[in-house]
mmCIF file of C-alpha atoms in Angstrom:
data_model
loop_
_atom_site.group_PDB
_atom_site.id
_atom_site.type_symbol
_atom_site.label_atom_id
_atom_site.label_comp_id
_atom_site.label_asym_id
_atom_site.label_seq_id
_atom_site.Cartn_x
_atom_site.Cartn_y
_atom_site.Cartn_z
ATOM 1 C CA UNK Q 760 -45.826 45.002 -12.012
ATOM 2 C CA UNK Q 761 -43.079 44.738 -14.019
ATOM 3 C CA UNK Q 762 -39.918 46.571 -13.021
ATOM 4 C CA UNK Q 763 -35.765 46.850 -13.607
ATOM 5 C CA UNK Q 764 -33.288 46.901 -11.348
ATOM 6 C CA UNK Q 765 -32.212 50.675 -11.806
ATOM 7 C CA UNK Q 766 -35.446 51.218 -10.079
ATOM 8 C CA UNK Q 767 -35.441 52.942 -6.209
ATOM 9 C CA UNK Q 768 -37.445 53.406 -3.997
ATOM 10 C CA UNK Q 769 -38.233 55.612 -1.030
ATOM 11 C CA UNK Q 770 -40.602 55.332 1.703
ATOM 12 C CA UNK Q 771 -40.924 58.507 3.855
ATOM 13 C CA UNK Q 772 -41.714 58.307 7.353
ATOM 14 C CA UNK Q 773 -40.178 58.886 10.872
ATOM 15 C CA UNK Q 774 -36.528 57.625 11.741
ATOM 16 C CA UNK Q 775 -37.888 55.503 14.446
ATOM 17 C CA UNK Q 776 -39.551 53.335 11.815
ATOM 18 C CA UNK Q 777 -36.804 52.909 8.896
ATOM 19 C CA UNK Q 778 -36.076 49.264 9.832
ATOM 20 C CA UNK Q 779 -39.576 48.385 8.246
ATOM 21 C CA UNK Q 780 -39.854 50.412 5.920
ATOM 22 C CA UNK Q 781 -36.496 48.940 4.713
ATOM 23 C CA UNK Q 782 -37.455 45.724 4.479
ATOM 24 C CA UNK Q 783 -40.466 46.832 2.599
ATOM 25 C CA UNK Q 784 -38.082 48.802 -0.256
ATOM 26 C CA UNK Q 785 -36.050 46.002 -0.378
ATOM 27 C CA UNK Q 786 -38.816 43.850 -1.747
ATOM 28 C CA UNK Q 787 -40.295 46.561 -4.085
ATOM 29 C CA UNK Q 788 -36.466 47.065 -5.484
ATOM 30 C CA UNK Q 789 -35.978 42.962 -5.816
ATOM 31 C CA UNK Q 790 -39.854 42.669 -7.199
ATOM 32 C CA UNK Q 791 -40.925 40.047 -4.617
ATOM 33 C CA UNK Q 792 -43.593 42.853 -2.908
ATOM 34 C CA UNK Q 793 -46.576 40.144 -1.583
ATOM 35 C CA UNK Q 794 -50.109 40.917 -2.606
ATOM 36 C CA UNK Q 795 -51.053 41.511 0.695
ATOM 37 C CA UNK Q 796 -49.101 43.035 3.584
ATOM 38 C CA UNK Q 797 -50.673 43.681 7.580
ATOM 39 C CA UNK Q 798 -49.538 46.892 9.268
ATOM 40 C CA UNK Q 799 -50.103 46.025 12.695
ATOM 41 C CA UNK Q 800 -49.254 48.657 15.820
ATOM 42 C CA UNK Q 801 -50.498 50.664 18.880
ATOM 43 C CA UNK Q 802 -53.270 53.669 17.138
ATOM 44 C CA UNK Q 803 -51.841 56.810 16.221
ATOM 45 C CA UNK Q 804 -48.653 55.752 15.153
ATOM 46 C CA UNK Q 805 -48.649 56.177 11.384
ATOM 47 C CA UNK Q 806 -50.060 52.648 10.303
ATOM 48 C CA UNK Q 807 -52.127 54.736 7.719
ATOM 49 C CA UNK Q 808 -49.333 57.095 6.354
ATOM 50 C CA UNK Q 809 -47.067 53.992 5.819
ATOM 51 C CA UNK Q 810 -50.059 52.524 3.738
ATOM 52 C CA UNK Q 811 -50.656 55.542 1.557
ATOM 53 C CA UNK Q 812 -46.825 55.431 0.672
ATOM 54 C CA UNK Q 813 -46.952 52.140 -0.079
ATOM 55 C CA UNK Q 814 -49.919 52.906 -2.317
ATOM 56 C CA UNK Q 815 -47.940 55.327 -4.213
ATOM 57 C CA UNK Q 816 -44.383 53.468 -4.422
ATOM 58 C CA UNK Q 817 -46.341 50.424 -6.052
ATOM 59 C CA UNK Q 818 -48.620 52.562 -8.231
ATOM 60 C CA UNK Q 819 -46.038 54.687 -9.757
ATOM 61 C CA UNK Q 820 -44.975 54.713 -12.831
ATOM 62 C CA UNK Q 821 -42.030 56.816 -12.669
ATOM 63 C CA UNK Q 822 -38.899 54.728 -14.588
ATOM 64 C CA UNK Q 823 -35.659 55.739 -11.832
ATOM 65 C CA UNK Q 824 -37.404 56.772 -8.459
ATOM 66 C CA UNK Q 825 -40.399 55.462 -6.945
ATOM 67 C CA UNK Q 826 -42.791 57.128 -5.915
ATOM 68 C CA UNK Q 827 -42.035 60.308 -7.564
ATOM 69 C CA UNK Q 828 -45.735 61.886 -6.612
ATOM 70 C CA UNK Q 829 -46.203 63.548 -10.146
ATOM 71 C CA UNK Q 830 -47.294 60.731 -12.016
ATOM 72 C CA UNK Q 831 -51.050 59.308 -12.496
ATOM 73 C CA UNK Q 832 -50.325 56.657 -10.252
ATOM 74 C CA UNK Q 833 -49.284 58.209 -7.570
ATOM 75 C CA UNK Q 834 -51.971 60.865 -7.754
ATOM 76 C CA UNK Q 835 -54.180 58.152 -8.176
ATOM 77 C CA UNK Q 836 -53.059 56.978 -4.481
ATOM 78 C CA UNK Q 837 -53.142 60.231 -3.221
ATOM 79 C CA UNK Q 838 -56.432 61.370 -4.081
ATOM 80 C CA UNK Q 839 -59.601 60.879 -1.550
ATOM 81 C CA UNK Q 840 -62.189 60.605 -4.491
ATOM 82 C CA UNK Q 841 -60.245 57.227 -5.714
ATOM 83 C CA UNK Q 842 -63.075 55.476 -3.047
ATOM 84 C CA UNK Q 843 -62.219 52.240 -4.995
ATOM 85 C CA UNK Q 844 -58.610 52.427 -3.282
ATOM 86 C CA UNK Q 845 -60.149 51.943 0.227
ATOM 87 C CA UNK Q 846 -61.909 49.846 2.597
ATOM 88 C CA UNK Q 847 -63.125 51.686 5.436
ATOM 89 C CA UNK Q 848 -65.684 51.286 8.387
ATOM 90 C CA UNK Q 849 -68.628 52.886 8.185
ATOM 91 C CA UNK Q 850 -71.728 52.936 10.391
ATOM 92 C CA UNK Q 851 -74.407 51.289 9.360
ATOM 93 C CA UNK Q 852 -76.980 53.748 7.439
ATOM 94 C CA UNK Q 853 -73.545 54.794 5.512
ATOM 95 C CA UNK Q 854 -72.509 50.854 4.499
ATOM 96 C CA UNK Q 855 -76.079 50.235 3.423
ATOM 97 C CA UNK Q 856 -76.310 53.716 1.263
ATOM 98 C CA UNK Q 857 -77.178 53.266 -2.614
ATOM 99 C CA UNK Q 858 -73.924 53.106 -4.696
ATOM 100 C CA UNK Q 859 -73.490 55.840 -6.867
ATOM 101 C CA UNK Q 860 -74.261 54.320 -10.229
ATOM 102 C CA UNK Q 861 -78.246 53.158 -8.557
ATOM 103 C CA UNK Q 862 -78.787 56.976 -8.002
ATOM 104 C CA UNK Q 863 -80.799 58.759 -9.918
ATOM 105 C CA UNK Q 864 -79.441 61.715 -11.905
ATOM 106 C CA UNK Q 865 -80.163 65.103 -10.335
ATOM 107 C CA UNK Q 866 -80.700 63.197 -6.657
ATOM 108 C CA UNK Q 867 -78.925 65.250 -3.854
ATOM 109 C CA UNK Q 868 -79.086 61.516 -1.434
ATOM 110 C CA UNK Q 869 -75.451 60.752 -0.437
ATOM 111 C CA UNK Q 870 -74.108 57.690 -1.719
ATOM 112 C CA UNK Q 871 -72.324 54.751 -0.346
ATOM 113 C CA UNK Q 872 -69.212 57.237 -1.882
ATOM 114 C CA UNK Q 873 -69.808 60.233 -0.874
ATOM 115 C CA UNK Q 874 -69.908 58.790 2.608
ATOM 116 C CA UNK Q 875 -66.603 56.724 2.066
ATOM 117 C CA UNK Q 876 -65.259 59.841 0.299
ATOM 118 C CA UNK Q 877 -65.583 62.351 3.316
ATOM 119 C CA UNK Q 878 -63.503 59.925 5.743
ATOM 120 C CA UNK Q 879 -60.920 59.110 3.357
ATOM 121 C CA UNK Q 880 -60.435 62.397 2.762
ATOM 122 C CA UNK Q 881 -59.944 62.764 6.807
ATOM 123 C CA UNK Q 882 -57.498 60.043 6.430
ATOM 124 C CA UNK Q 883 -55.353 61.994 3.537
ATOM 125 C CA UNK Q 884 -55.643 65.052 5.529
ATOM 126 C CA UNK Q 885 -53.859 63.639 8.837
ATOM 127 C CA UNK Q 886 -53.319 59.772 8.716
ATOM 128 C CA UNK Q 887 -52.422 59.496 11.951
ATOM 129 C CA UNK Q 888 -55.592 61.124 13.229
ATOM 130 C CA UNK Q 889 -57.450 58.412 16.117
ATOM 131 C CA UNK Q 890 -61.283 59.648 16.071
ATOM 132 C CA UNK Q 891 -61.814 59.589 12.515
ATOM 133 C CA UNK Q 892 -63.936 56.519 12.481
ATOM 134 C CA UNK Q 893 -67.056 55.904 15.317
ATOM 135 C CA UNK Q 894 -66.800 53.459 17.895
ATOM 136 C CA UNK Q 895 -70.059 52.173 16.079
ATOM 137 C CA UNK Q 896 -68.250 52.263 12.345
ATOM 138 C CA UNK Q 897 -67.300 48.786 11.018
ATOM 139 C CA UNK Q 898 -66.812 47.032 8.319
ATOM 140 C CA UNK Q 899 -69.728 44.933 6.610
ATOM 141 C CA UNK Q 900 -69.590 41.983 3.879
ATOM 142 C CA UNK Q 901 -71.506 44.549 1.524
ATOM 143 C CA UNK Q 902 -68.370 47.002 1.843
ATOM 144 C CA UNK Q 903 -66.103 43.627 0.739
ATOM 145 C CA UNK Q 904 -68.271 43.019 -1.863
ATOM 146 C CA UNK Q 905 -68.204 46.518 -3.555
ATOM 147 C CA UNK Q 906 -64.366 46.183 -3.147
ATOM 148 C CA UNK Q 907 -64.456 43.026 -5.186
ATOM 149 C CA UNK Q 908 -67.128 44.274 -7.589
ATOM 150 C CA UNK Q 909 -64.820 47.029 -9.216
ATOM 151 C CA UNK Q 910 -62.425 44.471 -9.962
ATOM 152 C CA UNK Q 911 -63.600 44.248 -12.918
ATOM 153 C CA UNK Q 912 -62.910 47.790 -13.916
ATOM 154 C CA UNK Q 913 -59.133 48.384 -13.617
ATOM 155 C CA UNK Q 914 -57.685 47.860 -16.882
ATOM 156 C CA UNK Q 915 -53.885 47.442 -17.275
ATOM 157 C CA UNK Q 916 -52.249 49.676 -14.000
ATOM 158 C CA UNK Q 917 -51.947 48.172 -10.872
ATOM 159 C CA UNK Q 918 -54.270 48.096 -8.667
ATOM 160 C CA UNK Q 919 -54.107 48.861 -4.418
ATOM 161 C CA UNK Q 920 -56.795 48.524 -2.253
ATOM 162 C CA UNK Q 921 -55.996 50.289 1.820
ATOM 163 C CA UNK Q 922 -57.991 48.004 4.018
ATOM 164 C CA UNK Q 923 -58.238 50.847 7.366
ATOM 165 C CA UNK Q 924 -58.745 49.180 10.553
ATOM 166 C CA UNK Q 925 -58.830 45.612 9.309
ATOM 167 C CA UNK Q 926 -60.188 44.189 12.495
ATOM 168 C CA UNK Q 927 -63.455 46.109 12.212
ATOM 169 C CA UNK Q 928 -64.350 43.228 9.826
ATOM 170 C CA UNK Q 929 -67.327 41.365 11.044
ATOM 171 C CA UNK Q 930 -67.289 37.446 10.718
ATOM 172 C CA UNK Q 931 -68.961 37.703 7.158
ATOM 173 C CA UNK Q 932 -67.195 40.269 6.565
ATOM 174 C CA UNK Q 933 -63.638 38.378 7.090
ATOM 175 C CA UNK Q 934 -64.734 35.066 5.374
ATOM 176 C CA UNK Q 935 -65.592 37.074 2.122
ATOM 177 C CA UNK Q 936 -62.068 38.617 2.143
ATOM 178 C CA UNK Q 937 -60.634 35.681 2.774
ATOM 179 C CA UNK Q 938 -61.965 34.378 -0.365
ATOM 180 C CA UNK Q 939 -60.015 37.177 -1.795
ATOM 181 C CA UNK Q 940 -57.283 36.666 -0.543
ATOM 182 C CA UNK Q 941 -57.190 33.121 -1.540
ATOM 183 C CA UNK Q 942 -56.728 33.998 -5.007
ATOM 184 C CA UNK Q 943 -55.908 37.588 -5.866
ATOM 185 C CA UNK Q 944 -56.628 39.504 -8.715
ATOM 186 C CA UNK Q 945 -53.277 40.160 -11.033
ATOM 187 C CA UNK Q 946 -51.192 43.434 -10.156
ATOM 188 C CA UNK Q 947 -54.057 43.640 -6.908
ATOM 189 C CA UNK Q 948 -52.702 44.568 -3.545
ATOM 190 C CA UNK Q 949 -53.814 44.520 -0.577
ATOM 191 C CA UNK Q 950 -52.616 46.794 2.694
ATOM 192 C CA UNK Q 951 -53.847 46.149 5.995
ATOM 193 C CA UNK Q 952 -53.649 48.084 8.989
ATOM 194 C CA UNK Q 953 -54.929 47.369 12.243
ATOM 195 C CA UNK Q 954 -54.169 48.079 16.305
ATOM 196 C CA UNK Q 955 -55.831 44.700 17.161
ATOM 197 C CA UNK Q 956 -54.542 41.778 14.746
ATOM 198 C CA UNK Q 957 -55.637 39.309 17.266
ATOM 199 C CA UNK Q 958 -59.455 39.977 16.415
ATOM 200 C CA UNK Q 959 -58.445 39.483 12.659
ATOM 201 C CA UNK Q 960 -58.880 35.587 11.956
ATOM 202 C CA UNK Q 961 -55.701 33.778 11.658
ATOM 203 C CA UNK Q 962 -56.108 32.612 8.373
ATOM 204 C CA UNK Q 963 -56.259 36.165 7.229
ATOM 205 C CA UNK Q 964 -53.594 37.208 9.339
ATOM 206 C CA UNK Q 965 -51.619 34.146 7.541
ATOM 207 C CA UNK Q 966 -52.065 35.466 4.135
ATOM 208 C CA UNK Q 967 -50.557 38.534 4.730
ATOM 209 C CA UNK Q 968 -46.744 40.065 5.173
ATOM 210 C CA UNK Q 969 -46.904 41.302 8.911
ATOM 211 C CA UNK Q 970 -45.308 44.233 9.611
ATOM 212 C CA UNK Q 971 -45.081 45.802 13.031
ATOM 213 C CA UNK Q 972 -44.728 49.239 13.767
ATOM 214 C CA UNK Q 973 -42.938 50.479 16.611
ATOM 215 C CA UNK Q 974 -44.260 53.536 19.069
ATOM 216 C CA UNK Q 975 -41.910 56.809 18.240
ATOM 217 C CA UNK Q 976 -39.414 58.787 19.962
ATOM 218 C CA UNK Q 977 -41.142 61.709 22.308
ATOM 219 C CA UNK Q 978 -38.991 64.207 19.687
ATOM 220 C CA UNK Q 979 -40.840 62.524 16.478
ATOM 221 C CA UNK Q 980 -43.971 62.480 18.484
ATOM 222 C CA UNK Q 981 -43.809 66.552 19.375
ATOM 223 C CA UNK Q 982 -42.458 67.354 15.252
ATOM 224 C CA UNK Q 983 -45.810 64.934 13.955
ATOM 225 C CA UNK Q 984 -48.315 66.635 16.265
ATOM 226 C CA UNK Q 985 -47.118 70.272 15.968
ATOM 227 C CA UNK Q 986 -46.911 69.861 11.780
ATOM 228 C CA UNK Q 987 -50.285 68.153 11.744
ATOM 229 C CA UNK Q 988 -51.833 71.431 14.550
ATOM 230 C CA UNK Q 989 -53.050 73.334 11.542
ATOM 231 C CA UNK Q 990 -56.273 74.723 13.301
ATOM 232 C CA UNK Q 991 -57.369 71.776 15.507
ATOM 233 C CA UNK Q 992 -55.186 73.216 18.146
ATOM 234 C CA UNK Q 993 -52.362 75.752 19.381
ATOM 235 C CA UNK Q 994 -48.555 73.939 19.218
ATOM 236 C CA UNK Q 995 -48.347 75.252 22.494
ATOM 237 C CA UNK Q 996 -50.640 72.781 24.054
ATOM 238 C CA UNK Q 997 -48.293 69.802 22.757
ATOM 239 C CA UNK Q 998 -47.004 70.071 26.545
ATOM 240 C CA UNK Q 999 -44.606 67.554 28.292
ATOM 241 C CA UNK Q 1000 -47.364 66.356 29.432
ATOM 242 C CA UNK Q 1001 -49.581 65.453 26.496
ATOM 243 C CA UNK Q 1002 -46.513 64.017 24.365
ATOM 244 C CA UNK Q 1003 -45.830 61.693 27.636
ATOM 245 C CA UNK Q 1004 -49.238 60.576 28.127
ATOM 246 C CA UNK Q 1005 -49.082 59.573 24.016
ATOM 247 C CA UNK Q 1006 -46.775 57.026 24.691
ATOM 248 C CA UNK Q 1007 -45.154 57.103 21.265
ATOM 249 C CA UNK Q 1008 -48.498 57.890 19.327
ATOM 250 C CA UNK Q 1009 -48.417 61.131 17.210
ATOM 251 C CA UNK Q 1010 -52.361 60.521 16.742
ATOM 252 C CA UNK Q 1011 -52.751 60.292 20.630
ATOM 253 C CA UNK Q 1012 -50.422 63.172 21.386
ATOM 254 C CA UNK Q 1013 -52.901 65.066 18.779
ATOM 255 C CA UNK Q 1014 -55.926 64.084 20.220
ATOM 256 C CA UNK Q 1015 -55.270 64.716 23.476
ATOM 257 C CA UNK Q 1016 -53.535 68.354 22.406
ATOM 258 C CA UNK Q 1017 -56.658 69.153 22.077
ATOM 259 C CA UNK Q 1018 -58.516 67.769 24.968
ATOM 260 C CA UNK Q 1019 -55.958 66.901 27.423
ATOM 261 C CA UNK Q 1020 -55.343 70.457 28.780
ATOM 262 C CA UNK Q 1021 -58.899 70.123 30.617
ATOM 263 C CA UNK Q 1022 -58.231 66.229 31.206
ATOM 264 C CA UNK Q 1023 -55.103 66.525 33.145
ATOM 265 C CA UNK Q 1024 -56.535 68.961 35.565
ATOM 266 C CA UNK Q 1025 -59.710 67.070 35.751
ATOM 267 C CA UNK Q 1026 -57.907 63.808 36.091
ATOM 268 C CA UNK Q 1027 -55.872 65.296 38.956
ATOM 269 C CA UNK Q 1028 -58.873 66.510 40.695
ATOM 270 C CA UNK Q 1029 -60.776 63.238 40.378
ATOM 271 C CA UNK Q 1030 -58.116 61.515 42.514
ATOM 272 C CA UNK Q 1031 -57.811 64.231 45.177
ATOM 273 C CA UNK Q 1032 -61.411 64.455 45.173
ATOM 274 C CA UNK Q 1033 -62.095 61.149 45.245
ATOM 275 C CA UNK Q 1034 -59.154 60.040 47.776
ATOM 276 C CA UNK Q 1035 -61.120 63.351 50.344
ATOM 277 C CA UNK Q 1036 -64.806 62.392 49.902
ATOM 278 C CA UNK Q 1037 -65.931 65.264 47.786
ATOM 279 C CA UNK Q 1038 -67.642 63.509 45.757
ATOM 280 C CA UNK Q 1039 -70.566 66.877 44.997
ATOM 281 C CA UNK Q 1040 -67.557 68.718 43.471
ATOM 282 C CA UNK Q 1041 -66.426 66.342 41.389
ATOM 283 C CA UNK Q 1042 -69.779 64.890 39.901
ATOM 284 C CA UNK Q 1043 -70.386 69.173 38.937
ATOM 285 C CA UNK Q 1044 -66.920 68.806 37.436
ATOM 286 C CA UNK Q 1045 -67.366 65.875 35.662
ATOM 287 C CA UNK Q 1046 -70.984 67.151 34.677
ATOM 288 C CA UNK Q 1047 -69.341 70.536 33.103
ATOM 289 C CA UNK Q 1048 -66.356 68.310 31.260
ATOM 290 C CA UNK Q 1049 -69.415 67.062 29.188
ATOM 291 C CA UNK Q 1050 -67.578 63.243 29.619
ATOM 292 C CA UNK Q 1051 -71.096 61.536 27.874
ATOM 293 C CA UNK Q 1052 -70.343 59.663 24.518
ATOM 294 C CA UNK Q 1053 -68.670 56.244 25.817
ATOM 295 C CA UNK Q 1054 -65.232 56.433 23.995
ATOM 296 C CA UNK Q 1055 -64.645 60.380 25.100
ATOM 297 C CA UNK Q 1056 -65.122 58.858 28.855
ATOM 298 C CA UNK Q 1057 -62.938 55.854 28.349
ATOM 299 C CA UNK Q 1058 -60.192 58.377 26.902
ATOM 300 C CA UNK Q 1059 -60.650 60.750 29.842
ATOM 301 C CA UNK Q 1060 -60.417 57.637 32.024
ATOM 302 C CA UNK Q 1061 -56.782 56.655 29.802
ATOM 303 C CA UNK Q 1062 -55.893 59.589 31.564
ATOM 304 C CA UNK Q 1063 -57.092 59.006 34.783
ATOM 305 C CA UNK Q 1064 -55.208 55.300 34.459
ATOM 306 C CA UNK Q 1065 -51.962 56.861 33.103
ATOM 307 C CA UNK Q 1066 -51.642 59.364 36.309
ATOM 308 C CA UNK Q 1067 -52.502 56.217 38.541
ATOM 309 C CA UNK Q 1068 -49.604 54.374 36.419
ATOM 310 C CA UNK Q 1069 -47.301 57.395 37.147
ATOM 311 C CA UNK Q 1070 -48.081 57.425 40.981
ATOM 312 C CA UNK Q 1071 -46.548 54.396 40.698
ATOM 313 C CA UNK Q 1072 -43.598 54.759 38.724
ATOM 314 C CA UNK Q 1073 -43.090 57.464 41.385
ATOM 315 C CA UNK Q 1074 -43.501 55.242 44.748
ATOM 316 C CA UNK Q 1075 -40.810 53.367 42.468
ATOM 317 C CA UNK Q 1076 -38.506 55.925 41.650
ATOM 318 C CA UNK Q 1077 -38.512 55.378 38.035
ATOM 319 C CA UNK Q 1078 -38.935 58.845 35.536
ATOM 320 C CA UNK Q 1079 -42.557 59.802 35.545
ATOM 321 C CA UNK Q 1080 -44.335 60.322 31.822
ATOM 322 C CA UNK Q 1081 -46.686 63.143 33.407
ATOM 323 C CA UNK Q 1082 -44.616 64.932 35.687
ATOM 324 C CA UNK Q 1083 -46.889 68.305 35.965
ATOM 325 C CA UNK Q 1084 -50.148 66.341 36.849
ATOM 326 C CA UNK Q 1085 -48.618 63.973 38.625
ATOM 327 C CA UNK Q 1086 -47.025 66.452 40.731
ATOM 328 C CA UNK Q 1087 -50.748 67.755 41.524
ATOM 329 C CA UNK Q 1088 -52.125 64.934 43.592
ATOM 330 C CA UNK Q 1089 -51.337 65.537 46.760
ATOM 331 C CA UNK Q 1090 -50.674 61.976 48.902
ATOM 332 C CA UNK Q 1091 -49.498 63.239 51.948
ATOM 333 C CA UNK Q 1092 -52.159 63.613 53.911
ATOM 334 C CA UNK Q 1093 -53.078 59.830 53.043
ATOM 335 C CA UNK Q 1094 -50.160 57.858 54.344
ATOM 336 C CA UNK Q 1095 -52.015 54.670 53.609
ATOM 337 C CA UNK Q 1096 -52.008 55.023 49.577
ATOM 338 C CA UNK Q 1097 -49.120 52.876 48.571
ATOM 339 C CA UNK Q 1098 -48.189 51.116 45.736
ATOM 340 C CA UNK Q 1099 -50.868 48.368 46.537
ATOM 341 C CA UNK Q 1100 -53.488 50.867 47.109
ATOM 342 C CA UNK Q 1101 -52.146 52.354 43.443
ATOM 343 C CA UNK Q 1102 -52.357 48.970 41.747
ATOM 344 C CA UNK Q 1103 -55.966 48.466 42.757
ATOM 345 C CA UNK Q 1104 -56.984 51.476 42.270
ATOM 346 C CA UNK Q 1105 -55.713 50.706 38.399
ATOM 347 C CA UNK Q 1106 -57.779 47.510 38.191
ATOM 348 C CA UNK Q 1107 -60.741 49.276 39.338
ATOM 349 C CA UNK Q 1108 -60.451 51.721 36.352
ATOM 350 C CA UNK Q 1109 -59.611 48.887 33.990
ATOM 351 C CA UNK Q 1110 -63.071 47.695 35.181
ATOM 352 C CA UNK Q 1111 -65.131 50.606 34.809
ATOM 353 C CA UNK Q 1112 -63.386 51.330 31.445
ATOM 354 C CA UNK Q 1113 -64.806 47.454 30.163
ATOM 355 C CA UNK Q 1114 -68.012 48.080 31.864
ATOM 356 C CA UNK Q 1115 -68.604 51.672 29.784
ATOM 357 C CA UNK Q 1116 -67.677 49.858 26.508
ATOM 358 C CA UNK Q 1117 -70.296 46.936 27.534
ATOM 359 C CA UNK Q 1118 -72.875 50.483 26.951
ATOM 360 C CA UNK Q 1119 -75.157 48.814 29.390
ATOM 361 C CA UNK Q 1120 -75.139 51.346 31.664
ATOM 362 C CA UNK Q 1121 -74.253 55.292 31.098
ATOM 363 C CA UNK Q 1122 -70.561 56.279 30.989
ATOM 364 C CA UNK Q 1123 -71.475 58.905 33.835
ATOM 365 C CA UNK Q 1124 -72.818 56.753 36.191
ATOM 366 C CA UNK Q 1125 -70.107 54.405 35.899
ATOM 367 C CA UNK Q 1126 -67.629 57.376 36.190
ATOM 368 C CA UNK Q 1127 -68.902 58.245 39.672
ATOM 369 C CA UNK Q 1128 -69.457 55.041 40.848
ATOM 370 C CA UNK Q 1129 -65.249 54.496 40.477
ATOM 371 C CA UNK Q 1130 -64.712 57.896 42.048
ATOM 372 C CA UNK Q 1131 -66.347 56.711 45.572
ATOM 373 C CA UNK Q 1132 -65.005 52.974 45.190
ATOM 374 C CA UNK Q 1133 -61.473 54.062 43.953
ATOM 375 C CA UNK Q 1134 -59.332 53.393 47.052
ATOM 376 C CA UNK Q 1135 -62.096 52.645 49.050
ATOM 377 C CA UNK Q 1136 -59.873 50.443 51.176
ATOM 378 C CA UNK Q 1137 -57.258 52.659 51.929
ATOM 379 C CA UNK Q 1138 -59.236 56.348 52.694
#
């Protein structure tokens, strides 16, 4: 990459996040940008966006201001059918599709690309989107070695490879990176992004610049969500409520526009149901929420965790995050729920939360199991 001081650069993004990407421009401007960075941070939160920026700033060849988004580089980084630009998780019978160049002309099979394709070009839509990717999606040592196999092809521009949830990397997976990483390619780099950098090994983690994102301001959270509503949802339903429960994740406040309407109330009606004994009520309710799939129960259970949090925060006097739900459950007639009763009431959700992401038993089951032990003690 060879560049002049008269060079700038800028790296969009939200106010709350400038300090990093400051430190990043600074090493782009001074040409001391390492070949591979980790974006590490709670999901939702951008991680992505920051990447594709990145992507652009170092693959543009613009001579005063970088990136200027006009130039083949920067389309390059922009565009979802560059597939050789990403690393992504992919389920199984998607990882082990035939690569475009083994299909025969004229077949209508989907290729290894066409599957990669279709979630990058999720990604590009709405970066900070959290349900792009299946809880079952991950990423194999036959994705890192078609990443290193086009190496081969990239002539004389530089060359940026987005590695999406980095910690979805199985243990082959991560050694045959690591090889990579060991010794990388000329004008190669590699962005990382993950919410769990513990599960990454350390010697990866080692290798790369780590960057950490911080959660944004409720005001950047409600502008993110409402610009990114297009027809996923109303901008009405970004609600007090939703942008608390996001805790500084435009992708959460997003997901749960769109579900959290019915979650709230459902949430608020699984602890007044639970705390009277109505438990027929609330297994129809639960029935007709259609709570099935394991990571839609665990997020509907978030919710039930966050308003237990907030019950809390209340017997406390500190500002609640979810002041309209909160304000639904209705203690009074149970003296005996204090902040104990709260607090192990939490760790029984944290339990059946684990136990639904074991999969060894059914997410519903597990759901109404909690609602007759949760504050069993104190009812």
């Amino acid at each position: 990459m060879v560049e002049t001081e008269m060079i700038e650069y800028r790296l969009n993004g939200p106010s709350s996040q400038n300090r990093q990407r400051i430190r990043l421009m600074a090493a782009l401007r001074e040409n001391r940008f390492p070949q591979a960075i980790l974006i590490d941070g709670p999901v939702g939160i951008g991680k992505k966006a920051l990447a594709m920026e990145i992507a652009k700033a170092l693959q543009c060849s613009a001579g005063e201001s970088r990136p200027c988004g006009h130039c083949f580089g920067c389309k390059m980084a922009a565009d979802a059918g560059n597939t050789d630009g990403w690393v992504v998780p992919m389920e199984s019978k998607e990882s082990s599709a035939r690569s475009a160049s083994d299909v025969s002309a004229g077949s209508t099979a989907k290729t290894i690309q066409d599957y990669k394709q279709a979630y990058i070009e999720e990604i590009v839509k709405n970066p900070y989107r959290i349900d792009v990717f299946s809880a079952a999606a991950g990423i194999t040592v036959d994705l890192i070695r078609n990443m290193t196999a086009g190496f081969a092809l990239k002539g004389d521009r530089v060359r940026t490879i987005i590695v999406a949830e980095a910690d979805r990397m199985n243990d082959s997976a991560a050694n045959a990176f690591l090889k990579t990483l060991e010794e990388v390619p000329p004008d190669t780099y590699f962005i990382l992004t993950t919410s769990s950098r513990e599960r990454l090994l350390q010697t990866i983690r080692s290798r790369c610049l780590a960057l950490h994102l911080l959660p944004l301001t409720d005001d950047e959270v409600r502008e993110i969500a409402v610009e990114y509503a297009h027809d996923d949802y109303d901008e009405s339903a970004v609600t007090d409520d939703v942008v608390g429960l996001s805790v500084g994740s435009p992708g959460k406040a997003m997901y749960y526009a769109q579900h959290a309407s019915a979650w709230l109330d459902l949430s608020a009606r699984f602890v007044n149901l639970s705390l009277s004994g109505d438990y027929t009520d609330l297994f129809f309710d639960l029935e007709d929420a259609g709570i099935e799939d394991a990571a839609v129960a665990n997020r509907f259970l978030e919710v039930v965790s966050f308003l237990l949090a907030d019950m809390a925060r209340g017997m406390a006097g500190a500002p609640l995050r979810i002041a309209d739900t909160t304000a639904k459950v209705d203690t009074s007639r149970y003296p005996q729920i204090d902040a104990n009763a709260v607090d192990l009431a939490l760790v029984d959700v944290q339990e059946t939360m684990s136990r639904i992401a074991s999969r060894r038993t059914s997410p519903r089951v597990c759901i109404q199991a909690l609602a007759v032990k949760l504050f069993e003690g104190a009812k």
